[in-house]
CSV table of N, CA, C and O in Angstrom, one decimal:
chain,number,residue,atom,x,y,z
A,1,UNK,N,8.6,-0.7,84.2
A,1,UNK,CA,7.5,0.2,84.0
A,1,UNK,C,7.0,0.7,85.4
A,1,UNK,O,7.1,0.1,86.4
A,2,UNK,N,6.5,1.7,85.2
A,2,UNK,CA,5.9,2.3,86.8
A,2,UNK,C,4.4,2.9,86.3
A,2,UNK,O,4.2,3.6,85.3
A,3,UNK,N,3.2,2.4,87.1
A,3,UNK,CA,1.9,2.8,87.0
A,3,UNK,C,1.6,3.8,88.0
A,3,UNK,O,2.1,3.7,89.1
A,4,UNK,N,0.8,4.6,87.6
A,4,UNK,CA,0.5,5.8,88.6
A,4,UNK,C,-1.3,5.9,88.6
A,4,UNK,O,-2.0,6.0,87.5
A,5,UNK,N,-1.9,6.0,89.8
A,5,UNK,CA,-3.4,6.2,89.6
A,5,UNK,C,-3.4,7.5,90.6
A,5,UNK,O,-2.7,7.7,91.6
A,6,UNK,N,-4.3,8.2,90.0
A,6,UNK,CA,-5.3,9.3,90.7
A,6,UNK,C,-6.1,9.1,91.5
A,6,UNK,O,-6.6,8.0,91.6
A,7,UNK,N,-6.4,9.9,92.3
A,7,UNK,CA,-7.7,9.7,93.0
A,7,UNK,C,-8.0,10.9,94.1
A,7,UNK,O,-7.4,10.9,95.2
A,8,UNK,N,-8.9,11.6,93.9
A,8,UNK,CA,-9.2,12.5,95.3
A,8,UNK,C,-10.1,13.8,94.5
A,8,UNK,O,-10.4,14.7,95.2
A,9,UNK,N,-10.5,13.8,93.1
A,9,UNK,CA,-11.2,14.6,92.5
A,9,UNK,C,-12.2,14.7,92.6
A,9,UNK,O,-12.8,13.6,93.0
A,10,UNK,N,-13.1,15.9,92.2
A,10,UNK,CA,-14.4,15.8,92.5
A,10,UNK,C,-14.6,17.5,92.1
A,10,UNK,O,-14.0,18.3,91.4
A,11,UNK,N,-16.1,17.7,93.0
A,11,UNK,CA,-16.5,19.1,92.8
A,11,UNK,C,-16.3,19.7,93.9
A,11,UNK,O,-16.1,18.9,94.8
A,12,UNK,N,-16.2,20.8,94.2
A,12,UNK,CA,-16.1,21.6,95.2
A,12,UNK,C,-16.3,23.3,94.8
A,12,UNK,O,-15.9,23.7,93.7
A,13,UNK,N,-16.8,24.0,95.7
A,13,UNK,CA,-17.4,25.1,95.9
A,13,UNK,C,-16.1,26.1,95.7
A,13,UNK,O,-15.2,25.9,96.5
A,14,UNK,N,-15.9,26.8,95.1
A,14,UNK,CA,-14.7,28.3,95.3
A,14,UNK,C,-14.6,28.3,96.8
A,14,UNK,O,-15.3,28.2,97.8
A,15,UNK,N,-13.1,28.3,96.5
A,15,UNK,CA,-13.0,28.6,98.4
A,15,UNK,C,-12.6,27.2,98.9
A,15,UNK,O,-11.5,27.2,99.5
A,16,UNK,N,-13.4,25.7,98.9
A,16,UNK,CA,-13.0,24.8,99.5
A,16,UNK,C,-11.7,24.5,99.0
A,16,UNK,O,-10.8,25.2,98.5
A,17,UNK,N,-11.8,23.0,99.4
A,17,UNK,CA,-10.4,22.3,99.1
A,17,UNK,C,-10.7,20.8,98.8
A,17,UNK,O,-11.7,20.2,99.2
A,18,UNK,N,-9.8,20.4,98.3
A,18,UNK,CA,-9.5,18.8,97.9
A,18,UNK,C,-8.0,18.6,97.7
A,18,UNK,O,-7.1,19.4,97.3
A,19,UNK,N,-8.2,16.8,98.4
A,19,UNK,CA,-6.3,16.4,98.1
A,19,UNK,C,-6.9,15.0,97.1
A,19,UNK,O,-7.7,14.0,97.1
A,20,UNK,N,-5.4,15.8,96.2
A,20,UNK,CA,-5.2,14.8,95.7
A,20,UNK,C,-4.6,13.4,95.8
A,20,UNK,O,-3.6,13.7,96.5
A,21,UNK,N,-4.5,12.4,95.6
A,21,UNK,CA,-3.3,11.5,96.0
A,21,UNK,C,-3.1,10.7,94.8
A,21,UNK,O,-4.0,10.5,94.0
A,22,UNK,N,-1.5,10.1,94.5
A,22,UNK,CA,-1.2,9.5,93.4
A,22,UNK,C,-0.3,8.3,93.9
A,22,UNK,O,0.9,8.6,94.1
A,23,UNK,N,-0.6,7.3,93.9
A,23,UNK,CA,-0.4,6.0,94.0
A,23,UNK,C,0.4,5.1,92.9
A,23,UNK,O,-0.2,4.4,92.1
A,24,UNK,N,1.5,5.2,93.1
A,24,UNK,CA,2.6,4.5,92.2
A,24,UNK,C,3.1,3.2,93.0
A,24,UNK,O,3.2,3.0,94.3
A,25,UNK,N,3.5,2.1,91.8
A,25,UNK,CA,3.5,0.9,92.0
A,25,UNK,C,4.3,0.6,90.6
A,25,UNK,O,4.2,1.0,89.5
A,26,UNK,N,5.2,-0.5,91.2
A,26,UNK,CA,6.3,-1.2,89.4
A,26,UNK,C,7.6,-0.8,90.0
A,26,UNK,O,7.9,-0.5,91.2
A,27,UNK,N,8.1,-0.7,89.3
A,27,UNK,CA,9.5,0.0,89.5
A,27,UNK,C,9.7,1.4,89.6
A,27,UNK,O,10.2,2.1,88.8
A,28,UNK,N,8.9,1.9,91.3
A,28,UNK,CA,9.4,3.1,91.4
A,28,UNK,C,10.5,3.6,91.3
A,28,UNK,O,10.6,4.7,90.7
A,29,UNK,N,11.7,2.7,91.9
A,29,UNK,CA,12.7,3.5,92.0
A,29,UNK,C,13.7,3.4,90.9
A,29,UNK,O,14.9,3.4,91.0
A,30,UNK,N,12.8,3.4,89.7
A,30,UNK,CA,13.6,4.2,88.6
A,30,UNK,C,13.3,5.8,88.5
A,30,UNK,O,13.6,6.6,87.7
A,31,UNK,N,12.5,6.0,89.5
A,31,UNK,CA,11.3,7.2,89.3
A,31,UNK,C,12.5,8.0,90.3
A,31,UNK,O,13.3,7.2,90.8
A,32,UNK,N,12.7,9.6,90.7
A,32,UNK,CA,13.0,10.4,91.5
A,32,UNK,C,12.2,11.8,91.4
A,32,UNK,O,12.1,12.6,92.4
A,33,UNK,N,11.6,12.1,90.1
A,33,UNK,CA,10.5,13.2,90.5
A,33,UNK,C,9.1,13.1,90.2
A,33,UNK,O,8.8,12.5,89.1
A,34,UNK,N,8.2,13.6,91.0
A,34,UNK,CA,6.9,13.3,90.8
A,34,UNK,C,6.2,14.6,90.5
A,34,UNK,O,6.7,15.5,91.3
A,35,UNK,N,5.4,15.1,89.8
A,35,UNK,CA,4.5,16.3,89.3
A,35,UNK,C,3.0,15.7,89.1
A,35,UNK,O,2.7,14.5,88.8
A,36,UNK,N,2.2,16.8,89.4
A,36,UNK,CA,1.0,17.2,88.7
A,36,UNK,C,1.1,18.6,87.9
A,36,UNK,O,1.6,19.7,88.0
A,37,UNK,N,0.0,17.7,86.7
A,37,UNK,CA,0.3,18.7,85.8
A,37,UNK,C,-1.3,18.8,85.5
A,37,UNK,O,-2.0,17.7,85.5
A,38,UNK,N,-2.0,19.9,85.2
A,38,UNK,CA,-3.2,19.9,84.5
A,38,UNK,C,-3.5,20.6,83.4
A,38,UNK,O,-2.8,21.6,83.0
A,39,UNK,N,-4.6,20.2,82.8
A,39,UNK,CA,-5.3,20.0,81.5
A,39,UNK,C,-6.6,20.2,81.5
A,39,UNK,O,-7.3,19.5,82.3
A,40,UNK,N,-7.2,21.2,80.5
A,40,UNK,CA,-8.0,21.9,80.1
A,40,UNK,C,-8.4,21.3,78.7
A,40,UNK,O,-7.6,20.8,77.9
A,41,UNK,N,-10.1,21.4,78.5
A,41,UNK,CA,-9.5,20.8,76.8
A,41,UNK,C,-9.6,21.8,76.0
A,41,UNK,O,-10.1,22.8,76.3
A,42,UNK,N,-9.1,21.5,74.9
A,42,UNK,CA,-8.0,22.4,73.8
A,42,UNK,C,-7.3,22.7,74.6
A,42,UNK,O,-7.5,23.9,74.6
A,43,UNK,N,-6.6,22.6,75.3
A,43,UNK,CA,-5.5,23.7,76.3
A,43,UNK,C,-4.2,22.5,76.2
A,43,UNK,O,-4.3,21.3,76.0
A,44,UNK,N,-3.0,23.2,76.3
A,44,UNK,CA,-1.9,22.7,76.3
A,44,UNK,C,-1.7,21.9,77.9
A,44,UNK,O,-2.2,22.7,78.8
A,45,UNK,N,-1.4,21.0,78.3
A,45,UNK,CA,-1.3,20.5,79.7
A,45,UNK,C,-0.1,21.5,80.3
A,45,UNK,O,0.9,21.7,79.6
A,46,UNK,N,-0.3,22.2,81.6
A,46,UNK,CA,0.1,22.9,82.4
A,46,UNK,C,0.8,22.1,83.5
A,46,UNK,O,0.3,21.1,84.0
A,47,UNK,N,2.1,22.7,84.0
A,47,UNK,CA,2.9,22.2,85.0
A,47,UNK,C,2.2,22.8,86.7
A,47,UNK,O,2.1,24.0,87.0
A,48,UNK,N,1.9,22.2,87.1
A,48,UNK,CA,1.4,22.6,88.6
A,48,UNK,C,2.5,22.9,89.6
A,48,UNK,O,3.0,24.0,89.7
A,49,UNK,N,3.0,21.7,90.3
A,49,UNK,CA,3.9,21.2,91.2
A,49,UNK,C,4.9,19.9,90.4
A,49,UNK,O,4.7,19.2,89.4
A,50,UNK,N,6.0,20.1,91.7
A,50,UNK,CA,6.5,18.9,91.9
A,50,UNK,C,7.3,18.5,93.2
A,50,UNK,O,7.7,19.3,94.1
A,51,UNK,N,7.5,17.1,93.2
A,51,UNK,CA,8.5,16.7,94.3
A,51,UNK,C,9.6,16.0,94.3
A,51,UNK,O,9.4,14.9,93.7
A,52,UNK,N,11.0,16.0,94.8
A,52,UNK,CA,11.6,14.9,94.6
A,52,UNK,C,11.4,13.7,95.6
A,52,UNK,O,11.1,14.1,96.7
A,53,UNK,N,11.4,12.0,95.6
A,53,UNK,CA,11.1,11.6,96.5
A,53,UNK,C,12.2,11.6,97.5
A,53,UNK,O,12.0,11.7,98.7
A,54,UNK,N,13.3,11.4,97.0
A,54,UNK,CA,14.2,11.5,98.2
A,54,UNK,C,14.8,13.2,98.4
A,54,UNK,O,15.1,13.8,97.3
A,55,UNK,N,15.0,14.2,99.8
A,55,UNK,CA,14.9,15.4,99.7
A,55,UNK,C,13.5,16.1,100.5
A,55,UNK,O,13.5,16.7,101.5
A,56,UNK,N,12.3,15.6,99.3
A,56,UNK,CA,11.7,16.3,99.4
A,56,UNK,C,11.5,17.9,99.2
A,56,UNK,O,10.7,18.6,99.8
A,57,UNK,N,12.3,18.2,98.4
A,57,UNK,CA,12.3,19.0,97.6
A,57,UNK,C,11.2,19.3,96.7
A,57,UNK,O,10.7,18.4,96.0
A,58,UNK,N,10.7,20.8,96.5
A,58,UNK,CA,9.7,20.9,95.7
A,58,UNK,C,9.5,22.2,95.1
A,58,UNK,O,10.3,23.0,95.5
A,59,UNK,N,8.6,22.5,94.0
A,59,UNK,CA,8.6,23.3,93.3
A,59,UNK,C,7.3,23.7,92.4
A,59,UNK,O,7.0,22.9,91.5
A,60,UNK,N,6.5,24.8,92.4
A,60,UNK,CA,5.4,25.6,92.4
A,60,UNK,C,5.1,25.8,91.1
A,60,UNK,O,6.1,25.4,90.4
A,61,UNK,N,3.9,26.4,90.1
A,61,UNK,CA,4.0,27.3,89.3
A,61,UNK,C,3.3,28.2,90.4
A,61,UNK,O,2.8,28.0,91.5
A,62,UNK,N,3.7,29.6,89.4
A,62,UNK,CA,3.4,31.0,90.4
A,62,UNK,C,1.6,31.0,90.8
A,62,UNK,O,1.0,31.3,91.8
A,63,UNK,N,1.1,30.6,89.8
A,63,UNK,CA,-0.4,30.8,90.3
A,63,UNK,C,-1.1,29.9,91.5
A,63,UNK,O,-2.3,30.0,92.0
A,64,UNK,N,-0.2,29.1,91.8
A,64,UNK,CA,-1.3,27.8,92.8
A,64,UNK,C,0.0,28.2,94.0
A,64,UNK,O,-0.2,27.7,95.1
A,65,UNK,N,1.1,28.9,94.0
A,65,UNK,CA,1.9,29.2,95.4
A,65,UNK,C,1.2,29.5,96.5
A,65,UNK,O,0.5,30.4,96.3
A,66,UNK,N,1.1,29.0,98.0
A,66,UNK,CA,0.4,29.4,98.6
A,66,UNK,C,-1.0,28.9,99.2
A,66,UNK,O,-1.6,29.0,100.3
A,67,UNK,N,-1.3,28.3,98.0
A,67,UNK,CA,-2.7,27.5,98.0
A,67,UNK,C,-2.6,26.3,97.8
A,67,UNK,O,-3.5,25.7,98.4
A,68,UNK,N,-1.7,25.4,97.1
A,68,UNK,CA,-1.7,24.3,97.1
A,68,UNK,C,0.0,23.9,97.5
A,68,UNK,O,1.0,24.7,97.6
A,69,UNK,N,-0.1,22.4,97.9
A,69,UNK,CA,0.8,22.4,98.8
A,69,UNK,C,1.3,20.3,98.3
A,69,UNK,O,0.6,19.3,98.6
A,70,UNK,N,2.4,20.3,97.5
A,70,UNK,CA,2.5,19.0,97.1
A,70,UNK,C,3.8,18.1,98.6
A,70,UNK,O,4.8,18.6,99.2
A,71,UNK,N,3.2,16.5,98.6
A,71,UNK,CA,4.1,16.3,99.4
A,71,UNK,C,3.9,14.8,99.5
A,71,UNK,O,2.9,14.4,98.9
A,72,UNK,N,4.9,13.7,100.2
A,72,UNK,CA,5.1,12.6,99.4
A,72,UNK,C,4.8,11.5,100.6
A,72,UNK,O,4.9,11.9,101.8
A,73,UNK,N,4.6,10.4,100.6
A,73,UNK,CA,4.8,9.4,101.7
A,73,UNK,C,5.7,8.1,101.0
A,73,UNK,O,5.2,7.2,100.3
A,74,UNK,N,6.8,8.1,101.3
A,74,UNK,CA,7.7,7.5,100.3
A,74,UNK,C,7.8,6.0,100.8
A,74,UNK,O,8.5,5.2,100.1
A,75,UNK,N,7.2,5.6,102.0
A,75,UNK,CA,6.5,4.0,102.8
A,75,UNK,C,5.5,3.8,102.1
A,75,UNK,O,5.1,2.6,102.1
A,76,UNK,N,4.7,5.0,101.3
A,76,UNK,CA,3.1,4.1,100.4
A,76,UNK,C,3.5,4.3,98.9
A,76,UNK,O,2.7,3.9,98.0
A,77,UNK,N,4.7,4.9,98.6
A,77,UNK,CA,4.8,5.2,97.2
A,77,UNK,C,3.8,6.2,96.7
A,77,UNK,O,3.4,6.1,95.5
A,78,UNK,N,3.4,6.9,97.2
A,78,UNK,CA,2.6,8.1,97.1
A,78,UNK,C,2.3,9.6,97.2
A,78,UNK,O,2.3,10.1,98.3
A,79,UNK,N,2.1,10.1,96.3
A,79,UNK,CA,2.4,11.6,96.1
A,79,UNK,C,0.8,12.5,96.2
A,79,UNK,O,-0.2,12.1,95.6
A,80,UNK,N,0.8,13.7,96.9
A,80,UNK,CA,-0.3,14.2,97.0
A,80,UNK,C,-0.1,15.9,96.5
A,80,UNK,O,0.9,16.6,96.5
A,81,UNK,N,-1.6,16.5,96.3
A,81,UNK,CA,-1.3,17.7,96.5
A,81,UNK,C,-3.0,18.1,96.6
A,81,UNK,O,-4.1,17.9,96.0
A,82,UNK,N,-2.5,19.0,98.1
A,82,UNK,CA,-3.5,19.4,98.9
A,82,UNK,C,-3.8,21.0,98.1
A,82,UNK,O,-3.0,22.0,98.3
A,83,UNK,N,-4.6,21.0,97.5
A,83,UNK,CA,-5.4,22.1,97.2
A,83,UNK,C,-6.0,22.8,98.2
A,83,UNK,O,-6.6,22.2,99.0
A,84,UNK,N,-6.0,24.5,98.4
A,84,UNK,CA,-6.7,25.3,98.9
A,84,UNK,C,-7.3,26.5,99.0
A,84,UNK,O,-6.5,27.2,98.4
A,85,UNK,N,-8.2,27.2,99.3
A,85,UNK,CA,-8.8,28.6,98.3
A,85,UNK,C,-9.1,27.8,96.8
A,85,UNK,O,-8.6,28.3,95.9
A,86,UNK,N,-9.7,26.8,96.7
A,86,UNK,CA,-9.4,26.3,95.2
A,86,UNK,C,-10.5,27.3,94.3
A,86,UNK,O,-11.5,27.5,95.0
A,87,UNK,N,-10.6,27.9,93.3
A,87,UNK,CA,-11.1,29.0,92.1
A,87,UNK,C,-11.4,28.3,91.1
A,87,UNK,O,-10.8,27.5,90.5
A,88,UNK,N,-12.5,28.7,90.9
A,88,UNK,CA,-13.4,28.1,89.6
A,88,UNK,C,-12.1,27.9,88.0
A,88,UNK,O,-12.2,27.2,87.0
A,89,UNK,N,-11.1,28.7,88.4
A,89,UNK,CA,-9.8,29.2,87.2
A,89,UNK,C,-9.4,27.2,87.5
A,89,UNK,O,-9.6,26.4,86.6
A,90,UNK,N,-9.0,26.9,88.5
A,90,UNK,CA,-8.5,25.6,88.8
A,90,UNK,C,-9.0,24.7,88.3
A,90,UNK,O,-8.5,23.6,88.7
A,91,UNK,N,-10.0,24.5,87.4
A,91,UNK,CA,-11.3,23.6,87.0
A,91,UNK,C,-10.3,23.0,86.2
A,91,UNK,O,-9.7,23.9,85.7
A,92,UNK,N,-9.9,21.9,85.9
A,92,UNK,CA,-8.9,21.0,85.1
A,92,UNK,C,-9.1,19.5,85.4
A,92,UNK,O,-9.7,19.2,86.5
A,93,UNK,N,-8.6,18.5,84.3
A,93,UNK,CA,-8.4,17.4,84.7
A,93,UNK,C,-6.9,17.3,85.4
A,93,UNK,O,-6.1,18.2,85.1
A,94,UNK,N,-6.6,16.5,86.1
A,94,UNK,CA,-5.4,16.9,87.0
A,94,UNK,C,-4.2,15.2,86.7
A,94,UNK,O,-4.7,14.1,87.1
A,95,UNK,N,-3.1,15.4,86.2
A,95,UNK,CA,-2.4,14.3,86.1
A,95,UNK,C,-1.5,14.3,86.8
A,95,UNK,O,-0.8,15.3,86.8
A,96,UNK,N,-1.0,13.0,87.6
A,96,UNK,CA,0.5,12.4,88.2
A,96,UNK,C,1.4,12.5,86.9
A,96,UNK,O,0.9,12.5,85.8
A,97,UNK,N,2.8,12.6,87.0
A,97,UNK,CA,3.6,12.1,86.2
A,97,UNK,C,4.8,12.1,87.2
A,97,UNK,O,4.9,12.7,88.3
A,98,UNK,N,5.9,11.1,86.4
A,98,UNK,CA,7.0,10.7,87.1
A,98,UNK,C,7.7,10.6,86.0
A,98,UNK,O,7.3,10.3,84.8
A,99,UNK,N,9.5,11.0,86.7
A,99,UNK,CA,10.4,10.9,85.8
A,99,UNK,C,11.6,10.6,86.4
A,99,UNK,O,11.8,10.7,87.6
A,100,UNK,N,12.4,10.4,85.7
A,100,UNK,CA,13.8,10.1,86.1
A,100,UNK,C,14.7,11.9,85.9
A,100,UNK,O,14.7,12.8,85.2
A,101,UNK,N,15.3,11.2,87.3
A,101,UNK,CA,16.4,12.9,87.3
A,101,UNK,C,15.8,14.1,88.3
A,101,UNK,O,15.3,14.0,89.4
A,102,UNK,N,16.0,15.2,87.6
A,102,UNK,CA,15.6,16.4,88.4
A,102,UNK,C,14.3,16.8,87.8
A,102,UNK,O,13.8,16.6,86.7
A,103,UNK,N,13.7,17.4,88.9
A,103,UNK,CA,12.2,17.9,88.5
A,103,UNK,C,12.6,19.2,86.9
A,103,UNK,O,13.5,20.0,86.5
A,104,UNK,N,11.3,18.9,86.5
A,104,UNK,CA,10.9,19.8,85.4
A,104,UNK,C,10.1,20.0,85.2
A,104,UNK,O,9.4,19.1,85.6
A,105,UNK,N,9.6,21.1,84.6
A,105,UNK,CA,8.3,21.5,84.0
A,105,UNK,C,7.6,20.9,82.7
A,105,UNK,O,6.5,20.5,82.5
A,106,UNK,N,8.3,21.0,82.2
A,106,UNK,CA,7.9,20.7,80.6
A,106,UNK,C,7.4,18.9,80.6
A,106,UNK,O,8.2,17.9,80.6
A,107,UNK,N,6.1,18.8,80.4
A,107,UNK,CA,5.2,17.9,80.1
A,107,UNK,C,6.0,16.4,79.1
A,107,UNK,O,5.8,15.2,79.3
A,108,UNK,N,6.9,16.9,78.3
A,108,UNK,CA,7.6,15.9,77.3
A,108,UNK,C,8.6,15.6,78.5
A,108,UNK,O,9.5,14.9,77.9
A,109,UNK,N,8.8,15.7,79.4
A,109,UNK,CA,10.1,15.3,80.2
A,109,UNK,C,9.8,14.1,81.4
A,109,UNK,O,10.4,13.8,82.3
A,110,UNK,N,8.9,13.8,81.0
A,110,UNK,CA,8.6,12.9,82.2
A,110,UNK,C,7.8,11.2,81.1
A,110,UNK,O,7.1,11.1,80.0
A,111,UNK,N,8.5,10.2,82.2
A,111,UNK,CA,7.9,9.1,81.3
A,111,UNK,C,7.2,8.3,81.7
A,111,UNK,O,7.3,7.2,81.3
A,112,UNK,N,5.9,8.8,82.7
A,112,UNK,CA,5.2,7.9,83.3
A,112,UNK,C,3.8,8.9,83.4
A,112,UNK,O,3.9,10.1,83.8
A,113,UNK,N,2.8,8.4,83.1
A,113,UNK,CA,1.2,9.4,83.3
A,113,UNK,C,0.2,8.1,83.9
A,113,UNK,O,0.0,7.0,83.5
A,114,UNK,N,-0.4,8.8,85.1
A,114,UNK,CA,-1.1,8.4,85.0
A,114,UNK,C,-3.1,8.4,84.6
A,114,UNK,O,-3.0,9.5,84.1
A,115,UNK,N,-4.0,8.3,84.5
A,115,UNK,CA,-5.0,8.4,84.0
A,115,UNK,C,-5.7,9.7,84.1
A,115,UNK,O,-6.2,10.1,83.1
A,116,UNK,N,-5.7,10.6,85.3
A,116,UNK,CA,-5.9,12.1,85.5
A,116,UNK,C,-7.5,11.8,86.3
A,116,UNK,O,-8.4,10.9,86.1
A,117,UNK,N,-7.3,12.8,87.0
A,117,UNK,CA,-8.5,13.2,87.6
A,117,UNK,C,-9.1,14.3,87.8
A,117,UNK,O,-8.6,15.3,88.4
A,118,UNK,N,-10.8,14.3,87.3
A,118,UNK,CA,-11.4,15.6,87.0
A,118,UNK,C,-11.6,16.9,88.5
A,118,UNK,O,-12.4,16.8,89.4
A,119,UNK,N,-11.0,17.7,88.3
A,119,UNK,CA,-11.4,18.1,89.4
A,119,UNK,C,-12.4,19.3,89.0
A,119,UNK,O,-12.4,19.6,87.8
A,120,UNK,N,-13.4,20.1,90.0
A,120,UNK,CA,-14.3,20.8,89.0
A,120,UNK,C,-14.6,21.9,90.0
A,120,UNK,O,-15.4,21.6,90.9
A,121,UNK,N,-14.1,23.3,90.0
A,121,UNK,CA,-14.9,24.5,90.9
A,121,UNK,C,-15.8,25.2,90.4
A,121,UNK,O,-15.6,25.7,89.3
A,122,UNK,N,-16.9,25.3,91.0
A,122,UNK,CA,-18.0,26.0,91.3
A,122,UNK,C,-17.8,27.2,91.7
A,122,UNK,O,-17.2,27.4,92.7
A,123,UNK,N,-18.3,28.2,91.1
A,123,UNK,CA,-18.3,29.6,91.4
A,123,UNK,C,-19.9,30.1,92.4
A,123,UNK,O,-20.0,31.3,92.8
């Protein structure tokens, strides 16, 4: 089993910034890709980023390119993503997940979540 916690959410003004960080522990190294994905309610959970941990290899959706920026410290077992220009559109609860293999998007492909964290822009 591999546990993943959140942490680095909060409020912030249009325009600022927050990082996130996600803290994995258990049997990482069944794990090789890490994502944030976020979630709106009623809304379908959305693919953000991802990383591989070895590589470091990574991968965007089109709307946060540019502005957010995902990246890994593989000595703390931990994955971040630095948000920037962040837009009231970004207001989501924000989740780690981890999976075995190559990165993907699709939310059913990964077997590890962990709790999510609210992040909240102000206009």
């Amino acid at each position: 089993q591999v546990q993943l916690v959140e942490s680095g959410g909060g409020l912030v003004q249009a325009g600022g910034s927050l990082r996130l960080s996600c803290a994995a522990s258990g049997r990482t190294s069944s794990t090789s890709a890490m994502a944030w994905f976020r979630q709106a309610p009623g809304k379908d959970r959305e693919f953000v980023a991802a990383i591989i941990w070895s590589g470091g290899q990574t991968y965007y959706t089109d709307s946060v390119k540019g502005r957010f920026t995902i990246s890994r410290d593989n000595a703390k077992s931990t994955v971040y993503l630095q948000m920037n220009s962040l837009k009231p559109e970004d207001t989501d609860v924000y989740y780690c997940a981890a999976k075995r293999g190559i990165i993907d998007s699709g939310p059913g492909e990964y077997d590890y979540w962990g709790q999510g964290t609210q992040v909240t822009v102000s206009s």
